[in-house]
């Protein structure tokens, strides 16, 4: 309802979003594996230190990503297949995602920590809450507030913020088995090594997927914005089967 170039912008930014997700998933999966093993060995203190370390790591990485993303945003989007007509929409759409990337990463890490302690229902609630809010807020910010593609990314980040608030409420309300506390932030070589050891393969898998999508967008861009937009729509359909 905006333009073909706007759909193309969403397609171009999607690999960028996958990179954001890759960091959150890597830290989340790496920490979740070690937390589960620590709990299985009845070492709750080590599990709680790992959870706090993972949160500290992902927030630090998220802030660095947000700063570097602002600096290199335009060349990255061109590398991901943005044409001259798609680029303004892609820049607008990516702005809020880059700024909000620490929150997006944190949500993914906390989701994995919740699963590691057996709270799969809380993890599911956070995911569904974020998705449903995104669906509701998208048309409001895009059309009612007349923010266009920027409104779509603002809606996404805002819905992720609310999902993270729910996750933090779950931890601090006493419902979780793990006590997530800043006081537990005591990074050790063992904890960091375990997170990196398990998380790196997950990061590479997601990052390579991002590179593959960027290459497809770049290959489609000489055929016009409609080709890039069309590829983006098809990738959404394909993702249903992949999920």
mmCIF file of C-alpha atoms in Angstrom:
data_model
loop_
_atom_site.group_PDB
_atom_site.id
_atom_site.type_symbol
_atom_site.label_atom_id
_atom_site.label_comp_id
_atom_site.label_asym_id
_atom_site.label_seq_id
_atom_site.Cartn_x
_atom_site.Cartn_y
_atom_site.Cartn_z
ATOM 1 C CA UNK A 1 0.000 0.000 0.000
ATOM 2 C CA UNK A 2 3.047 2.294 0.004
ATOM 3 C CA UNK A 3 5.092 1.223 -3.026
ATOM 4 C CA UNK A 4 6.973 -1.665 -4.608
ATOM 5 C CA UNK A 5 10.201 0.002 -3.453
ATOM 6 C CA UNK A 6 8.947 -0.154 0.153
ATOM 7 C CA UNK A 7 8.413 -3.922 -0.143
ATOM 8 C CA UNK A 8 11.894 -4.115 -1.684
ATOM 9 C CA UNK A 9 13.261 -2.225 1.328
ATOM 10 C CA UNK A 10 11.814 -4.801 3.727
ATOM 11 C CA UNK A 11 13.436 -7.545 1.616
ATOM 12 C CA UNK A 12 16.813 -5.782 1.664
ATOM 13 C CA UNK A 13 16.765 -5.139 5.419
ATOM 14 C CA UNK A 14 15.744 -8.725 6.252
ATOM 15 C CA UNK A 15 19.323 -10.109 5.943
ATOM 16 C CA UNK A 16 20.440 -7.239 8.184
ATOM 17 C CA UNK A 17 17.803 -8.286 10.738
ATOM 18 C CA UNK A 18 19.122 -11.861 10.513
ATOM 19 C CA UNK A 19 22.560 -10.611 11.561
ATOM 20 C CA UNK A 20 20.990 -8.974 14.611
ATOM 21 C CA UNK A 21 19.175 -12.226 15.342
ATOM 22 C CA UNK A 22 22.369 -14.249 14.822
ATOM 23 C CA UNK A 23 24.100 -12.511 17.732
ATOM 24 C CA UNK A 24 21.129 -12.904 20.083
ATOM 25 C CA UNK A 25 20.640 -16.555 19.124
ATOM 26 C CA UNK A 26 24.372 -17.340 19.435
ATOM 27 C CA UNK A 27 24.681 -15.937 22.966
ATOM 28 C CA UNK A 28 21.275 -17.373 23.905
ATOM 29 C CA UNK A 29 21.939 -20.899 22.631
ATOM 30 C CA UNK A 30 25.485 -20.929 23.985
ATOM 31 C CA UNK A 31 24.391 -19.868 27.456
ATOM 32 C CA UNK A 32 21.286 -22.090 27.451
ATOM 33 C CA UNK A 33 23.374 -25.191 26.770
ATOM 34 C CA UNK A 34 25.701 -24.496 29.685
ATOM 35 C CA UNK A 35 22.850 -23.434 31.990
ATOM 36 C CA UNK A 36 20.975 -26.693 31.307
ATOM 37 C CA UNK A 37 24.087 -28.768 32.001
ATOM 38 C CA UNK A 38 24.849 -26.794 35.167
ATOM 39 C CA UNK A 39 21.300 -27.302 36.452
ATOM 40 C CA UNK A 40 21.558 -30.998 35.621
ATOM 41 C CA UNK A 41 24.698 -31.146 37.772
ATOM 42 C CA UNK A 42 22.873 -29.294 40.593
ATOM 43 C CA UNK A 43 25.082 -26.216 40.167
ATOM 44 C CA UNK A 44 22.424 -23.515 40.297
ATOM 45 C CA UNK A 45 24.929 -20.775 41.198
ATOM 46 C CA UNK A 46 26.931 -21.480 38.034
ATOM 47 C CA UNK A 47 23.710 -21.446 35.977
ATOM 48 C CA UNK A 48 22.739 -18.055 37.418
ATOM 49 C CA UNK A 49 26.227 -16.631 36.789
ATOM 50 C CA UNK A 50 25.989 -17.886 33.194
ATOM 51 C CA UNK A 51 22.590 -16.242 32.704
ATOM 52 C CA UNK A 52 23.847 -12.893 34.048
ATOM 53 C CA UNK A 53 27.020 -13.158 31.939
ATOM 54 C CA UNK A 54 24.965 -13.888 28.809
ATOM 55 C CA UNK A 55 22.765 -10.836 29.405
ATOM 56 C CA UNK A 56 25.827 -8.638 29.938
ATOM 57 C CA UNK A 57 27.514 -10.036 26.811
ATOM 58 C CA UNK A 58 24.516 -9.594 24.546
ATOM 59 C CA UNK A 59 23.830 -6.054 25.735
ATOM 60 C CA UNK A 60 27.474 -5.129 25.145
ATOM 61 C CA UNK A 61 27.487 -6.694 21.685
ATOM 62 C CA UNK A 62 24.137 -5.067 20.917
ATOM 63 C CA UNK A 63 25.397 -1.592 21.772
ATOM 64 C CA UNK A 64 28.516 -2.096 19.611
ATOM 65 C CA UNK A 65 26.337 -3.376 16.752
ATOM 66 C CA UNK A 66 23.997 -0.387 17.073
ATOM 67 C CA UNK A 67 26.903 2.095 16.907
ATOM 68 C CA UNK A 68 28.668 0.393 13.989
ATOM 69 C CA UNK A 69 25.340 -0.136 12.230
ATOM 70 C CA UNK A 70 24.655 3.600 12.278
ATOM 71 C CA UNK A 71 28.085 4.319 10.803
ATOM 72 C CA UNK A 72 28.019 1.682 8.044
ATOM 73 C CA UNK A 73 24.286 1.450 7.400
ATOM 74 C CA UNK A 74 24.186 2.792 3.829
ATOM 75 C CA UNK A 75 27.085 0.695 2.435
ATOM 76 C CA UNK A 76 25.697 -2.395 4.176
ATOM 77 C CA UNK A 77 22.249 -1.899 2.657
ATOM 78 C CA UNK A 78 23.767 -1.405 -0.796
ATOM 79 C CA UNK A 79 25.742 -4.596 -0.274
ATOM 80 C CA UNK A 80 22.483 -6.319 0.673
ATOM 81 C CA UNK A 81 20.966 -5.360 -2.700
ATOM 82 C CA UNK A 82 19.387 -1.909 -2.202
ATOM 83 C CA UNK A 83 18.880 0.007 -5.465
ATOM 84 C CA UNK A 84 18.878 3.817 -5.652
ATOM 85 C CA UNK A 85 15.080 3.853 -5.386
ATOM 86 C CA UNK A 86 14.912 1.233 -2.608
ATOM 87 C CA UNK A 87 17.709 2.792 -0.521
ATOM 88 C CA UNK A 88 15.717 5.714 1.019
ATOM 89 C CA UNK A 89 12.985 3.310 2.191
ATOM 90 C CA UNK A 90 15.591 0.790 3.417
ATOM 91 C CA UNK A 91 17.461 3.496 5.369
ATOM 92 C CA UNK A 92 14.215 4.583 7.043
ATOM 93 C CA UNK A 93 13.180 0.993 7.822
ATOM 94 C CA UNK A 94 16.606 0.000 9.175
ATOM 95 C CA UNK A 95 17.108 3.039 11.421
ATOM 96 C CA UNK A 96 14.861 1.925 14.274
ATOM 97 C CA UNK A 97 15.988 -1.696 13.960
ATOM 98 C CA UNK A 98 19.636 -0.677 14.329
ATOM 99 C CA UNK A 99 18.932 1.519 17.362
ATOM 100 C CA UNK A 100 16.737 -1.179 18.902
ATOM 101 C CA UNK A 101 19.077 -4.072 18.095
ATOM 102 C CA UNK A 102 20.264 -4.503 21.733
ATOM 103 C CA UNK A 103 16.636 -5.071 22.767
ATOM 104 C CA UNK A 104 16.005 -7.539 19.924
ATOM 105 C CA UNK A 105 19.161 -9.476 20.835
ATOM 106 C CA UNK A 106 18.277 -9.444 24.532
ATOM 107 C CA UNK A 107 14.829 -10.873 23.844
ATOM 108 C CA UNK A 108 16.324 -13.811 21.926
ATOM 109 C CA UNK A 109 18.903 -14.496 24.627
ATOM 110 C CA UNK A 110 16.317 -14.354 27.435
ATOM 111 C CA UNK A 111 14.044 -16.691 25.449
ATOM 112 C CA UNK A 112 16.780 -19.304 25.327
ATOM 113 C CA UNK A 113 17.559 -18.869 29.033
ATOM 114 C CA UNK A 114 13.878 -19.453 29.822
ATOM 115 C CA UNK A 115 13.890 -22.644 27.750
ATOM 116 C CA UNK A 116 17.089 -23.829 29.440
ATOM 117 C CA UNK A 117 15.366 -23.865 32.857
ATOM 118 C CA UNK A 118 12.258 -25.557 31.442
ATOM 119 C CA UNK A 119 10.006 -22.477 31.174
ATOM 120 C CA UNK A 120 9.048 -23.104 27.555
ATOM 121 C CA UNK A 121 5.565 -21.656 28.153
ATOM 122 C CA UNK A 122 7.025 -18.303 29.241
ATOM 123 C CA UNK A 123 9.323 -18.279 26.204
ATOM 124 C CA UNK A 124 6.337 -18.984 23.933
ATOM 125 C CA UNK A 125 4.289 -16.247 25.608
ATOM 126 C CA UNK A 126 7.060 -13.699 24.980
ATOM 127 C CA UNK A 127 7.340 -14.716 21.312
ATOM 128 C CA UNK A 128 3.578 -14.633 20.730
ATOM 129 C CA UNK A 129 3.229 -11.342 22.620
ATOM 130 C CA UNK A 130 5.890 -9.696 20.462
ATOM 131 C CA UNK A 131 4.424 -11.044 17.229
ATOM 132 C CA UNK A 132 0.794 -10.137 17.991
ATOM 133 C CA UNK A 133 1.744 -6.630 19.159
ATOM 134 C CA UNK A 134 3.785 -6.173 15.977
ATOM 135 C CA UNK A 135 0.762 -7.113 13.855
ATOM 136 C CA UNK A 136 -1.435 -4.654 15.777
ATOM 137 C CA UNK A 137 1.061 -1.776 15.891
ATOM 138 C CA UNK A 138 2.236 -2.022 12.251
ATOM 139 C CA UNK A 139 -0.856 -0.479 10.593
ATOM 140 C CA UNK A 140 -1.105 2.124 13.381
ATOM 141 C CA UNK A 141 2.420 3.438 12.915
ATOM 142 C CA UNK A 142 2.511 2.993 9.113
ATOM 143 C CA UNK A 143 -0.868 4.503 8.196
ATOM 144 C CA UNK A 144 -2.556 6.152 11.205
ATOM 145 C CA UNK A 145 0.602 7.946 12.393
ATOM 146 C CA UNK A 146 1.703 8.295 8.744
ATOM 147 C CA UNK A 147 5.263 7.103 9.422
ATOM 148 C CA UNK A 148 5.510 4.802 6.408
ATOM 149 C CA UNK A 149 8.231 2.133 6.441
ATOM 150 C CA UNK A 150 9.873 3.776 9.469
ATOM 151 C CA UNK A 151 6.642 3.090 11.333
ATOM 152 C CA UNK A 152 6.974 -0.613 10.538
ATOM 153 C CA UNK A 153 10.386 -0.833 12.209
ATOM 154 C CA UNK A 154 9.285 1.340 15.155
ATOM 155 C CA UNK A 155 6.348 -1.041 15.673
ATOM 156 C CA UNK A 156 8.731 -4.017 15.566
ATOM 157 C CA UNK A 157 11.148 -2.557 18.113
ATOM 158 C CA UNK A 158 8.352 -1.376 20.422
ATOM 159 C CA UNK A 159 6.737 -4.824 20.398
ATOM 160 C CA UNK A 160 10.136 -6.377 21.223
ATOM 161 C CA UNK A 161 10.583 -3.938 24.116
ATOM 162 C CA UNK A 162 7.241 -5.011 25.581
ATOM 163 C CA UNK A 163 8.157 -8.687 25.110
ATOM 164 C CA UNK A 164 11.459 -8.102 26.969
ATOM 165 C CA UNK A 165 9.589 -6.341 29.783
ATOM 166 C CA UNK A 166 7.389 -9.434 30.095
ATOM 167 C CA UNK A 167 10.474 -11.673 30.224
ATOM 168 C CA UNK A 168 12.100 -9.512 32.908
ATOM 169 C CA UNK A 169 8.833 -9.486 34.877
ATOM 170 C CA UNK A 170 8.793 -13.290 34.731
ATOM 171 C CA UNK A 171 12.343 -13.479 36.092
ATOM 172 C CA UNK A 172 11.905 -10.864 38.819
ATOM 173 C CA UNK A 173 8.430 -11.961 39.936
ATOM 174 C CA UNK A 174 9.857 -15.161 41.372
ATOM 175 C CA UNK A 175 8.210 -17.413 38.791
ATOM 176 C CA UNK A 176 11.492 -18.545 37.234
ATOM 177 C CA UNK A 177 13.785 -21.157 38.738
ATOM 178 C CA UNK A 178 16.882 -19.115 37.844
ATOM 179 C CA UNK A 179 17.470 -15.881 39.711
ATOM 180 C CA UNK A 180 18.534 -13.309 37.114
ATOM 181 C CA UNK A 181 20.519 -10.704 39.031
ATOM 182 C CA UNK A 182 23.163 -8.094 38.194
ATOM 183 C CA UNK A 183 25.010 -9.251 41.304
ATOM 184 C CA UNK A 184 25.499 -12.603 39.568
ATOM 185 C CA UNK A 185 27.412 -10.963 36.708
ATOM 186 C CA UNK A 186 30.748 -12.669 37.377
ATOM 187 C CA UNK A 187 32.165 -13.657 33.973
ATOM 188 C CA UNK A 188 34.691 -16.462 34.088
ATOM 189 C CA UNK A 189 36.826 -17.995 31.378
ATOM 190 C CA UNK A 190 34.829 -21.215 31.610
ATOM 191 C CA UNK A 191 31.448 -19.493 31.184
ATOM 192 C CA UNK A 192 32.531 -17.250 28.319
ATOM 193 C CA UNK A 193 34.297 -20.148 26.578
ATOM 194 C CA UNK A 194 31.202 -22.363 26.857
ATOM 195 C CA UNK A 195 28.959 -19.620 25.452
ATOM 196 C CA UNK A 196 31.308 -18.992 22.515
ATOM 197 C CA UNK A 197 31.941 -22.702 21.906
ATOM 198 C CA UNK A 198 28.256 -23.552 21.498
ATOM 199 C CA UNK A 199 27.129 -20.179 20.134
ATOM 200 C CA UNK A 200 29.655 -19.753 17.318
ATOM 201 C CA UNK A 201 28.235 -22.514 15.049
ATOM 202 C CA UNK A 202 24.750 -21.018 15.515
ATOM 203 C CA UNK A 203 26.067 -17.552 14.639
ATOM 204 C CA UNK A 204 27.827 -18.812 11.505
ATOM 205 C CA UNK A 205 24.706 -20.671 10.358
ATOM 206 C CA UNK A 206 22.538 -17.549 10.715
ATOM 207 C CA UNK A 207 25.220 -15.240 9.294
ATOM 208 C CA UNK A 208 25.691 -17.423 6.200
ATOM 209 C CA UNK A 209 21.924 -17.439 5.709
ATOM 210 C CA UNK A 210 22.052 -13.634 5.810
ATOM 211 C CA UNK A 211 24.873 -13.580 3.239
ATOM 212 C CA UNK A 212 22.929 -15.931 0.965
ATOM 213 C CA UNK A 213 19.844 -13.685 1.076
ATOM 214 C CA UNK A 214 21.992 -10.610 0.419
ATOM 215 C CA UNK A 215 23.485 -12.303 -2.645
ATOM 216 C CA UNK A 216 20.002 -13.173 -3.951
ATOM 217 C CA UNK A 217 18.877 -9.560 -3.490
ATOM 218 C CA UNK A 218 21.986 -8.293 -5.269
ATOM 219 C CA UNK A 219 21.360 -10.699 -8.142
ATOM 220 C CA UNK A 220 17.736 -9.553 -8.396
ATOM 221 C CA UNK A 221 18.425 -5.792 -8.166
ATOM 222 C CA UNK A 222 19.464 -5.312 -11.854
ATOM 223 C CA UNK A 223 15.946 -6.484 -12.802
ATOM 224 C CA UNK A 224 14.327 -3.671 -10.809
ATOM 225 C CA UNK A 225 12.616 -3.055 -7.487
ATOM 226 C CA UNK A 226 9.785 -5.452 -8.331
ATOM 227 C CA UNK A 227 12.247 -8.353 -8.630
ATOM 228 C CA UNK A 228 13.791 -7.571 -5.219
ATOM 229 C CA UNK A 229 10.323 -7.176 -3.686
ATOM 230 C CA UNK A 230 9.146 -10.425 -5.291
ATOM 231 C CA UNK A 231 12.119 -12.350 -3.916
ATOM 232 C CA UNK A 232 11.381 -10.965 -0.446
ATOM 233 C CA UNK A 233 7.774 -12.161 -0.585
ATOM 234 C CA UNK A 234 8.803 -15.625 -1.795
ATOM 235 C CA UNK A 235 11.373 -15.907 1.021
ATOM 236 C CA UNK A 236 8.575 -15.275 3.550
ATOM 237 C CA UNK A 237 6.538 -18.106 2.038
ATOM 238 C CA UNK A 238 9.569 -20.416 2.041
ATOM 239 C CA UNK A 239 10.267 -19.578 5.695
ATOM 240 C CA UNK A 240 6.956 -21.207 6.701
ATOM 241 C CA UNK A 241 8.265 -24.581 5.552
ATOM 242 C CA UNK A 242 11.672 -23.949 7.108
ATOM 243 C CA UNK A 243 10.160 -23.070 10.482
#
